[in-house]
Coordinates of C-alpha atoms and ligand atoms in Angstrom, one line a residue:
X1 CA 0.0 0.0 0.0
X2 CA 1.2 3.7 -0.7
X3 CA 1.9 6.4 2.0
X4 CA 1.3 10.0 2.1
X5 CA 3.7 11.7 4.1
X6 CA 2.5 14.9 5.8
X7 CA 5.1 17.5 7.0
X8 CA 2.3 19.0 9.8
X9 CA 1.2 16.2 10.8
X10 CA -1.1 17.8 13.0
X11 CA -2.6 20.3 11.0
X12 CA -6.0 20.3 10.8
X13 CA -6.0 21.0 7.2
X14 CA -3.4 18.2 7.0
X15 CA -5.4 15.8 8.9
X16 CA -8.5 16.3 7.1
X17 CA -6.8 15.7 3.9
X18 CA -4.6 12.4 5.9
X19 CA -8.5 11.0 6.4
X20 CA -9.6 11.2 3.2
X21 CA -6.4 9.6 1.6
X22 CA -6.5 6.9 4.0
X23 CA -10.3 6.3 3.6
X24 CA -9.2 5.6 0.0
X25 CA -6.3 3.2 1.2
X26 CA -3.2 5.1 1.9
X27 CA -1.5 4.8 4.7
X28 CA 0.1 7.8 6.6
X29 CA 3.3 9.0 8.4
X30 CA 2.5 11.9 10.0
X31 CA 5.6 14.4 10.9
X32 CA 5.1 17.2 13.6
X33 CA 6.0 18.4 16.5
X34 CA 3.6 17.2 19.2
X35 CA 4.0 13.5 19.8
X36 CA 0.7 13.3 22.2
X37 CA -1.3 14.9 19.6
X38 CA 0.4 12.8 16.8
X39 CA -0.6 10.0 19.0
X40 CA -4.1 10.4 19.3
X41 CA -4.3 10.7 15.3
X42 CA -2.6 7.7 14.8
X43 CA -4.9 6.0 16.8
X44 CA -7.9 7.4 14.9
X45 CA -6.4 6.8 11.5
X46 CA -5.5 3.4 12.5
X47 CA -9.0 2.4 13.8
X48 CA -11.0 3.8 11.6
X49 CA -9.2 3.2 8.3
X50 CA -7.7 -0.1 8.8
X51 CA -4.6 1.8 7.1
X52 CA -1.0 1.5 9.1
X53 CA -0.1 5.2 10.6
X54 CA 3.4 6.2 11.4
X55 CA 4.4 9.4 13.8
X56 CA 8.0 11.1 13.8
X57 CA 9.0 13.8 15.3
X58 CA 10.0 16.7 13.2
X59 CA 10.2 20.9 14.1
X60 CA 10.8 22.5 11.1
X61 CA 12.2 25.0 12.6
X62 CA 15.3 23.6 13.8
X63 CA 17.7 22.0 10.9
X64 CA 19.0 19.6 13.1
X65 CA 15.6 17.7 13.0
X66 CA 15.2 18.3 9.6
X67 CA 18.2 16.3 9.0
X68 CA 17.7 13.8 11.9
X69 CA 13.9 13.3 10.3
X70 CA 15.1 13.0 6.6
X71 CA 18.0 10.3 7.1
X72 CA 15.9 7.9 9.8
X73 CA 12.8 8.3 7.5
X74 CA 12.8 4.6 6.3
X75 CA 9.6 4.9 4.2
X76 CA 9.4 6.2 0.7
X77 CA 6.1 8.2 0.1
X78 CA 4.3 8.1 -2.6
X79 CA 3.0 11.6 -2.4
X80 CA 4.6 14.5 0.2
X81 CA 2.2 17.0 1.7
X82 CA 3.1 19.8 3.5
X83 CA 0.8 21.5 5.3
X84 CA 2.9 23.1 8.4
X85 CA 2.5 26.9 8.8
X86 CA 3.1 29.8 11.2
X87 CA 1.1 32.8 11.7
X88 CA 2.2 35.6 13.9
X89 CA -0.6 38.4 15.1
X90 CA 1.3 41.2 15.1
X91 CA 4.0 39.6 13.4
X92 CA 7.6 39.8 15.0
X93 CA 9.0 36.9 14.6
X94 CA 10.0 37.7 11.2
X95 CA 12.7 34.8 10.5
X96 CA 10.3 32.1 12.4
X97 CA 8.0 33.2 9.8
X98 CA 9.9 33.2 6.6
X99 CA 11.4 29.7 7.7
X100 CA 8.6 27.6 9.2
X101 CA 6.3 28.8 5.8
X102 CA 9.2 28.9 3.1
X103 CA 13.0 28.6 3.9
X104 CA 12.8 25.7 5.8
X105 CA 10.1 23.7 4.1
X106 CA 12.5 23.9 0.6
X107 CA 15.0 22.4 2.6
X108 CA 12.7 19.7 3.7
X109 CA 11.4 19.4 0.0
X110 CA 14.7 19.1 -1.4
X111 CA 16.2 16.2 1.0
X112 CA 13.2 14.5 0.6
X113 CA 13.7 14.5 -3.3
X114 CA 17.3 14.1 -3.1
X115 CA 16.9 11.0 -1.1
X116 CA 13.8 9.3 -3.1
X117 CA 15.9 9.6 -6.5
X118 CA 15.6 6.5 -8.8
X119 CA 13.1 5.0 -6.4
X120 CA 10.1 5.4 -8.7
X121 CA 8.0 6.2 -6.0
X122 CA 7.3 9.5 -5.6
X123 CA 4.7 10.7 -8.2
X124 CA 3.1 13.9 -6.3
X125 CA 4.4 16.9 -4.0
X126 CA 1.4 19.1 -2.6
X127 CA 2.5 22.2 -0.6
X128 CA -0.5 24.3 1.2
X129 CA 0.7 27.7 0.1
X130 CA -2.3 30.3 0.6
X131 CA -4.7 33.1 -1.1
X132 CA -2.3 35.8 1.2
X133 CA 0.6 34.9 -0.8
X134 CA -0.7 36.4 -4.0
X135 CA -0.7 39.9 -2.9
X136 CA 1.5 41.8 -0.3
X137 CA -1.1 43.1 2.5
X138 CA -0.6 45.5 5.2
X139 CA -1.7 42.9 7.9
X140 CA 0.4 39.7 7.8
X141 CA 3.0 41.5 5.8
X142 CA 6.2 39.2 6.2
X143 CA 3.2 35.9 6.4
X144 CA 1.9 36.6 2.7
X145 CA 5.6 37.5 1.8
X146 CA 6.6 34.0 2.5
X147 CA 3.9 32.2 1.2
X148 CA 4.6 33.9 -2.0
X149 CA 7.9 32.7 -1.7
X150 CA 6.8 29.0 -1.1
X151 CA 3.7 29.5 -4.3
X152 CA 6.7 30.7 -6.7
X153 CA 8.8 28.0 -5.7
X154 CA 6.2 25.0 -5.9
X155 CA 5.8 26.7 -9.4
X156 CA 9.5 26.4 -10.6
X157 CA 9.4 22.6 -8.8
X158 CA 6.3 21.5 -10.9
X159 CA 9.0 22.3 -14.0
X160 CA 11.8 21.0 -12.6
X161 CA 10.0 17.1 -11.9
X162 CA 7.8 17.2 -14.9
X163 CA 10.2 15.0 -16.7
X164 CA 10.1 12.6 -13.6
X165 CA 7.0 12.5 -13.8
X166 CA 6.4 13.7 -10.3
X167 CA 3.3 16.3 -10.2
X168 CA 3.8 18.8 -8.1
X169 CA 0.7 20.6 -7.2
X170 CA 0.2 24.6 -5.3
X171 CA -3.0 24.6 -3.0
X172 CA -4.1 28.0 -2.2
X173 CA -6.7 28.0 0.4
X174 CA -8.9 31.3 1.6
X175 CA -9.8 31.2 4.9
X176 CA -10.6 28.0 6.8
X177 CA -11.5 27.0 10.2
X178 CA -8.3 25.9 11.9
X179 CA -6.5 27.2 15.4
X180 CA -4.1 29.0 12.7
X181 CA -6.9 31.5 12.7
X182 CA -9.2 31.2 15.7
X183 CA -8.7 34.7 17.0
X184 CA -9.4 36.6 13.8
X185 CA -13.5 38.0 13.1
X186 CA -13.9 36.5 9.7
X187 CA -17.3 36.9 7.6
X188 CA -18.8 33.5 7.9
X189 CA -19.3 32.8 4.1
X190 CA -15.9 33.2 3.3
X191 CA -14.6 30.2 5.8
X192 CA -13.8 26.7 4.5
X193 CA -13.9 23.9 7.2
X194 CA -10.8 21.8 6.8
X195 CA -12.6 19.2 5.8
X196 CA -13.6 20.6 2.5
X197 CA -9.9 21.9 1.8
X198 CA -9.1 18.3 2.8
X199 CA -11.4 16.5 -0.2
X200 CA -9.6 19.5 -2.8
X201 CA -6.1 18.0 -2.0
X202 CA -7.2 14.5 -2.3
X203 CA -9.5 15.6 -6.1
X204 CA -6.5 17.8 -7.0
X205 CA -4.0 14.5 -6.1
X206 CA -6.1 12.5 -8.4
X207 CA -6.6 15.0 -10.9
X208 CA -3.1 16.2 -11.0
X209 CA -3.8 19.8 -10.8
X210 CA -1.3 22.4 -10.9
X211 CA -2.4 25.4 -9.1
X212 CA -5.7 25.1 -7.0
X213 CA -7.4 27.7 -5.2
X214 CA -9.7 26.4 -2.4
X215 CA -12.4 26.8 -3.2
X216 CA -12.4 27.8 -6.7
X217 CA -14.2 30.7 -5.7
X218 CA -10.7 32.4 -4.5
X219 CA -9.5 32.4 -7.8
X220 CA -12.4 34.6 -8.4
X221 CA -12.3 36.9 -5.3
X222 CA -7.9 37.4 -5.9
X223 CA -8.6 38.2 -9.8
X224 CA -10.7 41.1 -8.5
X225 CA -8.5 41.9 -5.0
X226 CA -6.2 42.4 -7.9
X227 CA -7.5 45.1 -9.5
X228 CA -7.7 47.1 -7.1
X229 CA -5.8 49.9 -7.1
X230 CA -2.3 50.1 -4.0
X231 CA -3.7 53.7 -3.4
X232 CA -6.9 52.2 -2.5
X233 CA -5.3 50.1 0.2
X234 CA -3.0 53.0 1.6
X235 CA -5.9 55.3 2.0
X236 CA -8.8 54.5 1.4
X237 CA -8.9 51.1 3.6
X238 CA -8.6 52.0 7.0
X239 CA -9.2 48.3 8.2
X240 CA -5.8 46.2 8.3
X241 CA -7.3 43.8 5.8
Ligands
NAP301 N1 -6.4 28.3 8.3 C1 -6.4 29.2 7.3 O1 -7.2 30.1 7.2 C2 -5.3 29.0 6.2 C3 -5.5 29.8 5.1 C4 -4.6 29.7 4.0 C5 -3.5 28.9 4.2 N2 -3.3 28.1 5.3 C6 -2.2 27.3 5.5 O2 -2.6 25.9 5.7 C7 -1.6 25.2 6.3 C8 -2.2 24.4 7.4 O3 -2.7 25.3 8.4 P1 -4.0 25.0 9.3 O4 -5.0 26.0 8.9 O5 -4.3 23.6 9.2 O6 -3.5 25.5 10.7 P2 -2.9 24.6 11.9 O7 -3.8 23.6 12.4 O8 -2.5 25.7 12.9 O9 -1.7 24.0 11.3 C9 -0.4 24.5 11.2 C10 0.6 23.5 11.6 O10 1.9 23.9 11.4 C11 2.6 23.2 12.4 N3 3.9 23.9 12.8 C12 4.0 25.2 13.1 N4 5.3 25.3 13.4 C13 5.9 24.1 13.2 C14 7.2 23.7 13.4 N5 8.2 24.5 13.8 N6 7.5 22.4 13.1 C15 6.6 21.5 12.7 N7 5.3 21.9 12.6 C16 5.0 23.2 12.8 C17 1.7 23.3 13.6 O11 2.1 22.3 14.5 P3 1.6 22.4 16.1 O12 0.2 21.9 16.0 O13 2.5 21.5 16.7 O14 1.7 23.8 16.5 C18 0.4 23.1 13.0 O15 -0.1 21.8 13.2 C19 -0.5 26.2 6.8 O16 0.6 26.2 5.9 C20 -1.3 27.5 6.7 O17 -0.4 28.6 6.4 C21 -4.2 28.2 6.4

């Protein structure tokens, strides 16, 4: 059977997606931080699944458990998905930022690919990028920044591993229902649960999509948000949208 390995493990958007690939027969290895909470989901995924589900501990953070995590990883994934992310309100943690959403997880990325070569394996990379990383905003200035960082370099991979034939897909969610964003007011239509942006990864996987907005209605919204004029936003908009 095939495994999906999930950098985030215990991300509610990665979990939700981790459900729906292993109620169609994957099993997981989740990678995270928290070992309790990794744990408990193994357990669930385990028992309601009939799927095997591996933990390890990984803070992407650090480099020294990137590396420890890449060479004692013993399974070879059929698809990567990486789903960990850090938001800061106000932001100053500005190189946590840039290196838990970008710097970091291209390091990840890249040993992972490096170390799967001419295994025949590895057919997808999904990275959860996001809707803020398609324009630079006044609020979560240095977030969107590095999420256009990670969006731009997905892009670039999906060339690179083409020939490989390794799809590499960008998932650009709007807002969705996760503790990422529990403290912020948000108008109610515009918020996803995790479960929905859990079914897009798995229909993008099997579709092999290239850049997905999620929902499509994003794709919609940012072609507008685009238009808008920067003076507009400077002043004009009060609000620190
Ligand atoms: N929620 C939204 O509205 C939204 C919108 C657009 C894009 N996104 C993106 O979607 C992805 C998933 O986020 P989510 O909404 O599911 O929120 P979430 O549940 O808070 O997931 C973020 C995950 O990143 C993990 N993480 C943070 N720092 C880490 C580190 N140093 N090492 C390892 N893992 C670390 C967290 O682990 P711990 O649980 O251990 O802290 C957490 O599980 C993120 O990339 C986020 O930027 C979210």
């Amino acid at each position: 059977m095939s495994w999906l390995l999930i950098i985030g493990g215990n991300s509610e958007i990665g979990f939700a997606a981790a459900k729906r690939f292993a109620s169609n027969g994957f099993n997981i290895h989740l990678a995270s931080r928290n070992m309790e909470q990794l744990h408990l989901k193994k357990e669930i995924v385990e028992k309601s699944f009939n799927v095997k589900c591996k933990v390890s501990n990984l803070d992407v953070y650090d480099l020294a458990s990137i590396k420890n995590f890449v060479d004692q990883s013993e399974i070879n994934p059929k698809i990567i998905l990486v789903t960990a992310g850090f938001l800061e309100n106000p932001e100053k943690s500005y190189e946590k930022i840039i290196k838990i959403n970008y710097l970091n997880l291209i390091e990840i990325i890249e040993s992972l690919i490096l170390k799967s070569v001419n295994k025949d394996i590895l057919s997808s990379i999904i990275g959860v990028s996001s809707i803020a990383g398609e324009i630079g905003k006044k609020k979560n200035n240095i977030y969107s920044s590095s999420k256009a960082g990670f969006s731009n370099y997905l892009e670039g991979l999906r060339q690179r591993l083409y020939q490989e034939n390794i799809n590499v897909i960008t998932i650009k969610p709007g807002y969705v229902k996760t503790k990422m964003i529990k403290n912020l007011s948000l108008p109610k239509i515009l918020v996803s649960t995790p479960e929905k942006i859990g079914e897009i990864i798995y229909n993008s996987y099997k579709e092999k999509k290239a850049i997905v907005y999620a929902p499509y209605y994003w794709k919609l919204i940012m072609f507008i948000y685009k238009l808008v004029p920067e003076l507009f936003f400077k002043h004009i908009l009060k609000k620190n949208f």
